[in-house]
């Protein structure tokens, strides 16, 4: 896949992933831009990777970590409701999930976003996060339990 | 602890989670690409793009506490004790910081092509230029081959890697274009930045207005109070020091990078070395630009230098900043970053063992001890440069012997001189070989899945059938529960060979799984981890 095709196909998902990972929305597009720029510099390697998405997500996660992302708390903007997307999303559920993600530990948030939004496998998630696969498995189970236990998610 | 390990309910399936995450993502509006990755006709267009910004804010943030002086010739680095790093380029400790030796290739971060070439030639190196594809501004030095830190001799030739400015026409205009010249000015390697007629220079909220001519003179810049934190001087001094940092991570020398974040009206950038995301106390420099549409660059109208209070940042691993973190079992670069972040002084020594290279094997004072900023923390770090894995005893043999001992064979425990006892992956205590002869020494008591005290690996071994001689698994329930302390993670094949486990058959629920796991850390040190399922 050419770089431009990849950007066209994945950029929105990467931006949303960055926000779900805790990056403030106004910064997310720039973070993704920075990550994609890094990916472009080694696009040949990305293309040859077994799973290009995992490679790019690894760059994205590293970019987030290299930035001041540790200070971000994943707070939600409360001044307006986002525009509905074409898929007519369940806003109540979606916002409840975002609140739940923001309240979670970074470790739990990362595995949920990478496994269930970025659709990476356990092994790919482990590679992105530099963790043993077993740790990803256990963290995912705990994060799922935390999500399921969230009152707002349950009642939405 | 129990909440953490509570299993997800049955309805919490993968598909359920995917649906929720998709719903969450759908609440996030994404603008169409504001700055598409399209061919940029020329670098000049890039400058024009930068000038189009209505106003931009630039922040230069240092990621680690500064050590040493700030001139390029002294090449201060961020890690405090070279004895932590056995190779590839050991250096001598010159005092509180580390300095690259004169025969080590220096960092070229912050240099342009010409100044980097001159600097390297002044060291006696021959220099060839390698133009590398990059979306950054052209003619910036981005690295060398051999890399920074490599020892060299007189007349050696180094390849200087220089950006091509994205001349293959596939880059967005670099958002840091206006910043590099300012960094050159701060580093004394370029003309004064283009200042507005009046420039506001602010230090910790105290503003001073100077003329453009005064701003062009670094000696007229206001500085922080010398007694405040680890004051570095003026904003220019801070930038210069951050640019000169070199640190070592995973045995490789790492130089800073310049990162830019922002849109058309606001930009934030920072300089720093990777610290695994740990950002501690730091000076922050923010630049304010006033664009002039008729010019290729913006005018600098203000520079803010302020101390970014660490209290606003979450501790990297939680906990009370006045309490020493438990660093045993973590890798030395992480440990140093955390100690540095918390303001502790660090001393370290190394020892050879079968454990993974760079692991912190011990610390003094111990984790959890009350401590004050500036206290000295001593780390014992593992080095494995010359270990022959063959001299480490078979973990399987050791576990079989231990099982026989648990069943009453012999009166001396067949263990190493020291045994670390873990319960549920959490270190409990260390017992000596002499103490291990008494089964009571193996008894542990902790809040662990509501199991009654005492709990003992010997008891489990005694009552269990056989020893499954295999590495600690990464799959199945063994892997599920293998959220191990770093020290016990089987990171390399030869470490894998030194682990053995006796485990329950795969249970219906992983939370019912139990195991006794043994790590042959070194000839004189063993770790035994007892895992018990939900009670």
JSON list of C-alpha atoms in Angstrom, two decimals, chain A residues 2-5 7-8 11-13 15-17 19-20 23 25-27 29-34 36-38 40-41 63 65-72 80 82-85 87-91 93-95 97-98 101 108 112-113 115-117 119 122 130-135 137-139 141-142 144-145 147-149 153-154 156, chain B residues 3-9 11-37 61 133-136 168 170-172 259-263 266 268 270 274-282 284 306 308-310 312-314 316 474-476 479-484 489 510-511:
[
{"chain": "A", "resi": 2, "resn": "UNK", "atom": "CA", "xyz": [1.30, 3.42, -0.94]},
{"chain": "A", "resi": 3, "resn": "UNK", "atom": "CA", "xyz": [1.82, 5.86, 1.87]},
{"chain": "A", "resi": 4, "resn": "UNK", "atom": "CA", "xyz": [-0.88, 8.23, 0.60]},
{"chain": "A", "resi": 5, "resn": "UNK", "atom": "CA", "xyz": [-3.36, 5.37, 0.40]},
{"chain": "A", "resi": 7, "resn": "UNK", "atom": "CA", "xyz": [-2.99, 7.86, 5.23]},
{"chain": "A", "resi": 8, "resn": "UNK", "atom": "CA", "xyz": [-6.30, 8.20, 3.46]},
{"chain": "A", "resi": 11, "resn": "UNK", "atom": "CA", "xyz": [-5.68, 8.65, 9.47]},
{"chain": "A", "resi": 12, "resn": "UNK", "atom": "CA", "xyz": [-9.11, 9.14, 11.01]},
{"chain": "A", "resi": 13, "resn": "UNK", "atom": "CA", "xyz": [-8.83, 5.88, 12.91]},
{"chain": "A", "resi": 15, "resn": "UNK", "atom": "CA", "xyz": [-6.65, 10.21, 15.39]},
{"chain": "A", "resi": 16, "resn": "UNK", "atom": "CA", "xyz": [-9.55, 8.59, 17.19]},
{"chain": "A", "resi": 17, "resn": "UNK", "atom": "CA", "xyz": [-7.18, 6.04, 18.68]},
{"chain": "A", "resi": 19, "resn": "UNK", "atom": "CA", "xyz": [-7.91, 10.49, 21.64]},
{"chain": "A", "resi": 20, "resn": "UNK", "atom": "CA", "xyz": [-9.09, 7.24, 23.18]},
{"chain": "A", "resi": 23, "resn": "UNK", "atom": "CA", "xyz": [-4.46, 12.52, 24.06]},
{"chain": "A", "resi": 25, "resn": "UNK", "atom": "CA", "xyz": [-8.50, 16.03, 21.01]},
{"chain": "A", "resi": 26, "resn": "UNK", "atom": "CA", "xyz": [-6.95, 19.32, 19.87]},
{"chain": "A", "resi": 27, "resn": "UNK", "atom": "CA", "xyz": [-3.52, 17.69, 19.99]},
{"chain": "A", "resi": 29, "resn": "UNK", "atom": "CA", "xyz": [-4.30, 15.34, 14.89]},
{"chain": "A", "resi": 30, "resn": "UNK", "atom": "CA", "xyz": [-0.84, 16.80, 15.34]},
{"chain": "A", "resi": 31, "resn": "UNK", "atom": "CA", "xyz": [0.37, 13.75, 17.20]},
{"chain": "A", "resi": 32, "resn": "UNK", "atom": "CA", "xyz": [-0.90, 11.55, 14.39]},
{"chain": "A", "resi": 33, "resn": "UNK", "atom": "CA", "xyz": [0.70, 13.87, 11.85]},
{"chain": "A", "resi": 34, "resn": "UNK", "atom": "CA", "xyz": [4.00, 13.50, 13.68]},
{"chain": "A", "resi": 36, "resn": "UNK", "atom": "CA", "xyz": [2.77, 9.46, 10.18]},
{"chain": "A", "resi": 37, "resn": "UNK", "atom": "CA", "xyz": [5.74, 11.61, 9.31]},
{"chain": "A", "resi": 38, "resn": "UNK", "atom": "CA", "xyz": [7.96, 9.20, 11.22]},
{"chain": "A", "resi": 40, "resn": "UNK", "atom": "CA", "xyz": [6.85, 7.91, 6.11]},
{"chain": "A", "resi": 41, "resn": "UNK", "atom": "CA", "xyz": [10.55, 8.19, 6.79]},
{"chain": "A", "resi": 63, "resn": "UNK", "atom": "CA", "xyz": [5.07, 9.46, 19.87]},
{"chain": "A", "resi": 65, "resn": "UNK", "atom": "CA", "xyz": [4.81, 8.73, 25.17]},
{"chain": "A", "resi": 66, "resn": "UNK", "atom": "CA", "xyz": [7.58, 10.97, 23.93]},
{"chain": "A", "resi": 67, "resn": "UNK", "atom": "CA", "xyz": [5.26, 13.90, 24.03]},
{"chain": "A", "resi": 68, "resn": "UNK", "atom": "CA", "xyz": [3.82, 15.20, 27.23]},
{"chain": "A", "resi": 69, "resn": "UNK", "atom": "CA", "xyz": [1.10, 12.64, 27.05]},
{"chain": "A", "resi": 70, "resn": "UNK", "atom": "CA", "xyz": [1.76, 11.53, 30.60]},
{"chain": "A", "resi": 71, "resn": "UNK", "atom": "CA", "xyz": [0.24, 14.75, 31.76]},
{"chain": "A", "resi": 72, "resn": "UNK", "atom": "CA", "xyz": [-2.90, 14.22, 29.83]},
{"chain": "A", "resi": 80, "resn": "UNK", "atom": "CA", "xyz": [-20.29, 20.61, 23.14]},
{"chain": "A", "resi": 82, "resn": "UNK", "atom": "CA", "xyz": [-19.58, 15.98, 18.97]},
{"chain": "A", "resi": 83, "resn": "UNK", "atom": "CA", "xyz": [-21.19, 15.96, 15.59]},
{"chain": "A", "resi": 84, "resn": "UNK", "atom": "CA", "xyz": [-22.92, 12.69, 14.91]},
{"chain": "A", "resi": 85, "resn": "UNK", "atom": "CA", "xyz": [-20.99, 10.55, 12.49]},
{"chain": "A", "resi": 87, "resn": "UNK", "atom": "CA", "xyz": [-23.02, 5.71, 11.33]},
{"chain": "A", "resi": 88, "resn": "UNK", "atom": "CA", "xyz": [-25.39, 7.35, 13.82]},
{"chain": "A", "resi": 89, "resn": "UNK", "atom": "CA", "xyz": [-23.43, 6.25, 16.83]},
{"chain": "A", "resi": 90, "resn": "UNK", "atom": "CA", "xyz": [-24.87, 5.61, 20.20]},
{"chain": "A", "resi": 91, "resn": "UNK", "atom": "CA", "xyz": [-23.67, 8.84, 21.77]},
{"chain": "A", "resi": 93, "resn": "UNK", "atom": "CA", "xyz": [-22.84, 4.72, 25.24]},
{"chain": "A", "resi": 94, "resn": "UNK", "atom": "CA", "xyz": [-19.89, 6.20, 23.41]},
{"chain": "A", "resi": 95, "resn": "UNK", "atom": "CA", "xyz": [-19.43, 9.04, 25.84]},
{"chain": "A", "resi": 97, "resn": "UNK", "atom": "CA", "xyz": [-17.12, 4.50, 27.38]},
{"chain": "A", "resi": 98, "resn": "UNK", "atom": "CA", "xyz": [-14.87, 7.49, 26.88]},
{"chain": "A", "resi": 101, "resn": "UNK", "atom": "CA", "xyz": [-11.49, 4.94, 29.53]},
{"chain": "A", "resi": 108, "resn": "UNK", "atom": "CA", "xyz": [-5.73, -0.70, 30.83]},
{"chain": "A", "resi": 112, "resn": "UNK", "atom": "CA", "xyz": [-8.44, -1.90, 25.25]},
{"chain": "A", "resi": 113, "resn": "UNK", "atom": "CA", "xyz": [-7.86, 0.64, 22.51]},
{"chain": "A", "resi": 115, "resn": "UNK", "atom": "CA", "xyz": [-7.07, -4.70, 21.00]},
{"chain": "A", "resi": 116, "resn": "UNK", "atom": "CA", "xyz": [-10.63, -3.56, 20.37]},
{"chain": "A", "resi": 117, "resn": "UNK", "atom": "CA", "xyz": [-10.43, -0.37, 18.37]},
{"chain": "A", "resi": 119, "resn": "UNK", "atom": "CA", "xyz": [-8.03, -4.45, 16.10]},
{"chain": "A", "resi": 122, "resn": "UNK", "atom": "CA", "xyz": [-2.57, -9.97, 21.43]},
{"chain": "A", "resi": 130, "resn": "UNK", "atom": "CA", "xyz": [6.84, -3.83, 24.55]},
{"chain": "A", "resi": 131, "resn": "UNK", "atom": "CA", "xyz": [5.14, -6.29, 26.86]},
{"chain": "A", "resi": 132, "resn": "UNK", "atom": "CA", "xyz": [5.02, -10.07, 27.15]},
{"chain": "A", "resi": 133, "resn": "UNK", "atom": "CA", "xyz": [1.94, -11.49, 25.45]},
{"chain": "A", "resi": 134, "resn": "UNK", "atom": "CA", "xyz": [0.83, -12.93, 28.75]},
{"chain": "A", "resi": 135, "resn": "UNK", "atom": "CA", "xyz": [0.80, -9.49, 30.29]},
{"chain": "A", "resi": 137, "resn": "UNK", "atom": "CA", "xyz": [-3.74, -11.05, 28.05]},
{"chain": "A", "resi": 138, "resn": "UNK", "atom": "CA", "xyz": [-4.04, -10.48, 31.76]},
{"chain": "A", "resi": 139, "resn": "UNK", "atom": "CA", "xyz": [-4.27, -6.71, 31.42]},
{"chain": "A", "resi": 141, "resn": "UNK", "atom": "CA", "xyz": [-8.99, -9.31, 31.07]},
{"chain": "A", "resi": 142, "resn": "UNK", "atom": "CA", "xyz": [-8.69, -6.86, 33.93]},
{"chain": "A", "resi": 144, "resn": "UNK", "atom": "CA", "xyz": [-12.55, -5.64, 30.36]},
{"chain": "A", "resi": 145, "resn": "UNK", "atom": "CA", "xyz": [-13.65, -6.35, 33.90]},
{"chain": "A", "resi": 147, "resn": "UNK", "atom": "CA", "xyz": [-15.14, -1.59, 31.77]},
{"chain": "A", "resi": 148, "resn": "UNK", "atom": "CA", "xyz": [-17.93, -4.01, 32.51]},
{"chain": "A", "resi": 149, "resn": "UNK", "atom": "CA", "xyz": [-18.04, -2.81, 36.10]},
{"chain": "A", "resi": 153, "resn": "UNK", "atom": "CA", "xyz": [-21.32, 1.89, 30.68]},
{"chain": "A", "resi": 154, "resn": "UNK", "atom": "CA", "xyz": [-23.63, -0.72, 32.17]},
{"chain": "A", "resi": 156, "resn": "UNK", "atom": "CA", "xyz": [-26.11, 3.27, 28.93]},
{"chain": "B", "resi": 3, "resn": "UNK", "atom": "CA", "xyz": [-10.78, -5.89, 42.21]},
{"chain": "B", "resi": 4, "resn": "UNK", "atom": "CA", "xyz": [-7.81, -5.85, 39.90]},
{"chain": "B", "resi": 5, "resn": "UNK", "atom": "CA", "xyz": [-7.88, -9.53, 39.35]},
{"chain": "B", "resi": 6, "resn": "UNK", "atom": "CA", "xyz": [-11.62, -9.94, 39.20]},
{"chain": "B", "resi": 7, "resn": "UNK", "atom": "CA", "xyz": [-12.54, -11.68, 35.98]},
{"chain": "B", "resi": 8, "resn": "UNK", "atom": "CA", "xyz": [-14.69, -9.97, 33.42]},
{"chain": "B", "resi": 9, "resn": "UNK", "atom": "CA", "xyz": [-18.34, -11.04, 33.43]},
{"chain": "B", "resi": 11, "resn": "UNK", "atom": "CA", "xyz": [-21.10, -10.70, 28.64]},
{"chain": "B", "resi": 12, "resn": "UNK", "atom": "CA", "xyz": [-17.76, -8.87, 28.42]},
{"chain": "B", "resi": 13, "resn": "UNK", "atom": "CA", "xyz": [-16.74, -10.60, 25.23]},
{"chain": "B", "resi": 14, "resn": "UNK", "atom": "CA", "xyz": [-14.36, -9.37, 22.58]},
{"chain": "B", "resi": 15, "resn": "UNK", "atom": "CA", "xyz": [-17.28, -8.41, 20.35]},
{"chain": "B", "resi": 16, "resn": "UNK", "atom": "CA", "xyz": [-18.93, -6.51, 23.19]},
{"chain": "B", "resi": 17, "resn": "UNK", "atom": "CA", "xyz": [-15.74, -4.57, 23.76]},
{"chain": "B", "resi": 18, "resn": "UNK", "atom": "CA", "xyz": [-15.31, -3.83, 20.08]},
{"chain": "B", "resi": 19, "resn": "UNK", "atom": "CA", "xyz": [-18.83, -2.42, 19.95]},
{"chain": "B", "resi": 20, "resn": "UNK", "atom": "CA", "xyz": [-18.17, -0.18, 22.93]},
{"chain": "B", "resi": 21, "resn": "UNK", "atom": "CA", "xyz": [-14.88, 1.11, 21.60]},
{"chain": "B", "resi": 22, "resn": "UNK", "atom": "CA", "xyz": [-16.46, 1.77, 18.24]},
{"chain": "B", "resi": 23, "resn": "UNK", "atom": "CA", "xyz": [-19.24, 3.73, 19.92]},
{"chain": "B", "resi": 24, "resn": "UNK", "atom": "CA", "xyz": [-16.64, 5.73, 21.83]},
{"chain": "B", "resi": 25, "resn": "UNK", "atom": "CA", "xyz": [-14.65, 6.41, 18.68]},
{"chain": "B", "resi": 26, "resn": "UNK", "atom": "CA", "xyz": [-17.75, 7.55, 16.85]},
{"chain": "B", "resi": 27, "resn": "UNK", "atom": "CA", "xyz": [-18.11, 10.42, 19.31]},
{"chain": "B", "resi": 28, "resn": "UNK", "atom": "CA", "xyz": [-14.78, 11.81, 18.16]},
{"chain": "B", "resi": 29, "resn": "UNK", "atom": "CA", "xyz": [-15.01, 14.19, 15.30]},
{"chain": "B", "resi": 30, "resn": "UNK", "atom": "CA", "xyz": [-12.02, 14.15, 12.99]},
{"chain": "B", "resi": 31, "resn": "UNK", "atom": "CA", "xyz": [-11.47, 17.00, 10.65]},
{"chain": "B", "resi": 32, "resn": "UNK", "atom": "CA", "xyz": [-10.58, 16.26, 7.07]},
{"chain": "B", "resi": 33, "resn": "UNK", "atom": "CA", "xyz": [-6.84, 16.34, 6.66]},
{"chain": "B", "resi": 34, "resn": "UNK", "atom": "CA", "xyz": [-5.86, 19.91, 7.48]},
{"chain": "B", "resi": 35, "resn": "UNK", "atom": "CA", "xyz": [-2.32, 19.40, 6.27]},
{"chain": "B", "resi": 36, "resn": "UNK", "atom": "CA", "xyz": [-2.43, 16.59, 3.79]},
{"chain": "B", "resi": 37, "resn": "UNK", "atom": "CA", "xyz": [0.68, 14.67, 2.95]},
{"chain": "B", "resi": 61, "resn": "UNK", "atom": "CA", "xyz": [10.75, 21.09, 27.26]},
{"chain": "B", "resi": 133, "resn": "UNK", "atom": "CA", "xyz": [15.62, 11.45, 3.02]},
{"chain": "B", "resi": 134, "resn": "UNK", "atom": "CA", "xyz": [13.81, 13.47, 5.63]},
{"chain": "B", "resi": 135, "resn": "UNK", "atom": "CA", "xyz": [10.76, 15.63, 5.91]},
{"chain": "B", "resi": 136, "resn": "UNK", "atom": "CA", "xyz": [12.68, 17.92, 8.23]},
{"chain": "B", "resi": 168, "resn": "UNK", "atom": "CA", "xyz": [11.49, 13.92, -3.11]},
{"chain": "B", "resi": 170, "resn": "UNK", "atom": "CA", "xyz": [6.31, 13.98, -0.57]},
{"chain": "B", "resi": 171, "resn": "UNK", "atom": "CA", "xyz": [6.43, 15.91, 2.65]},
{"chain": "B", "resi": 172, "resn": "UNK", "atom": "CA", "xyz": [4.19, 18.31, 4.45]},
{"chain": "B", "resi": 259, "resn": "UNK", "atom": "CA", "xyz": [9.50, 17.65, 18.42]},
{"chain": "B", "resi": 260, "resn": "UNK", "atom": "CA", "xyz": [6.80, 20.00, 17.28]},
{"chain": "B", "resi": 261, "resn": "UNK", "atom": "CA", "xyz": [3.15, 19.80, 18.05]},
{"chain": "B", "resi": 262, "resn": "UNK", "atom": "CA", "xyz": [0.53, 22.27, 17.02]},
{"chain": "B", "resi": 263, "resn": "UNK", "atom": "CA", "xyz": [-1.67, 23.61, 14.34]},
{"chain": "B", "resi": 266, "resn": "UNK", "atom": "CA", "xyz": [-0.38, 27.30, 18.06]},
{"chain": "B", "resi": 268, "resn": "UNK", "atom": "CA", "xyz": [4.43, 23.43, 20.98]},
{"chain": "B", "resi": 270, "resn": "UNK", "atom": "CA", "xyz": [10.16, 20.17, 22.96]},
{"chain": "B", "resi": 274, "resn": "UNK", "atom": "CA", "xyz": [13.60, 9.48, 25.49]},
{"chain": "B", "resi": 275, "resn": "UNK", "atom": "CA", "xyz": [12.79, 8.64, 29.06]},
{"chain": "B", "resi": 276, "resn": "UNK", "atom": "CA", "xyz": [10.06, 6.10, 28.52]},
{"chain": "B", "resi": 277, "resn": "UNK", "atom": "CA", "xyz": [7.53, 8.85, 28.80]},
{"chain": "B", "resi": 278, "resn": "UNK", "atom": "CA", "xyz": [8.61, 9.99, 32.20]},
{"chain": "B", "resi": 279, "resn": "UNK", "atom": "CA", "xyz": [8.54, 13.72, 32.40]},
{"chain": "B", "resi": 280, "resn": "UNK", "atom": "CA", "xyz": [9.65, 15.14, 35.65]},
{"chain": "B", "resi": 281, "resn": "UNK", "atom": "CA", "xyz": [10.55, 18.52, 36.98]},
{"chain": "B", "resi": 282, "resn": "UNK", "atom": "CA", "xyz": [11.51, 20.62, 34.07]},
{"chain": "B", "resi": 284, "resn": "UNK", "atom": "CA", "xyz": [9.69, 24.98, 29.96]},
{"chain": "B", "resi": 306, "resn": "UNK", "atom": "CA", "xyz": [9.08, 28.93, 33.65]},
{"chain": "B", "resi": 308, "resn": "UNK", "atom": "CA", "xyz": [6.87, 23.45, 35.32]},
{"chain": "B", "resi": 309, "resn": "UNK", "atom": "CA", "xyz": [5.90, 22.26, 38.77]},
{"chain": "B", "resi": 310, "resn": "UNK", "atom": "CA", "xyz": [6.31, 18.52, 39.03]},
{"chain": "B", "resi": 312, "resn": "UNK", "atom": "CA", "xyz": [1.10, 18.71, 38.28]},
{"chain": "B", "resi": 313, "resn": "UNK", "atom": "CA", "xyz": [2.51, 15.57, 36.77]},
{"chain": "B", "resi": 314, "resn": "UNK", "atom": "CA", "xyz": [1.46, 12.13, 37.85]},
{"chain": "B", "resi": 316, "resn": "UNK", "atom": "CA", "xyz": [5.28, 7.50, 36.69]},
{"chain": "B", "resi": 474, "resn": "UNK", "atom": "CA", "xyz": [3.58, -17.08, 27.77]},
{"chain": "B", "resi": 475, "resn": "UNK", "atom": "CA", "xyz": [0.36, -18.70, 26.69]},
{"chain": "B", "resi": 476, "resn": "UNK", "atom": "CA", "xyz": [-2.41, -20.43, 28.54]},
{"chain": "B", "resi": 479, "resn": "UNK", "atom": "CA", "xyz": [0.94, -16.87, 30.68]},
{"chain": "B", "resi": 480, "resn": "UNK", "atom": "CA", "xyz": [-2.30, -15.34, 31.83]},
{"chain": "B", "resi": 481, "resn": "UNK", "atom": "CA", "xyz": [-0.95, -15.09, 35.32]},
{"chain": "B", "resi": 482, "resn": "UNK", "atom": "CA", "xyz": [2.57, -14.30, 34.26]},
{"chain": "B", "resi": 483, "resn": "UNK", "atom": "CA", "xyz": [2.32, -10.61, 34.92]},
{"chain": "B", "resi": 484, "resn": "UNK", "atom": "CA", "xyz": [5.70, -11.01, 36.47]},
{"chain": "B", "resi": 489, "resn": "UNK", "atom": "CA", "xyz": [10.27, -12.15, 33.08]},
{"chain": "B", "resi": 510, "resn": "UNK", "atom": "CA", "xyz": [-7.39, -19.26, 34.82]},
{"chain": "B", "resi": 511, "resn": "UNK", "atom": "CA", "xyz": [-8.07, -17.73, 38.18]}
]
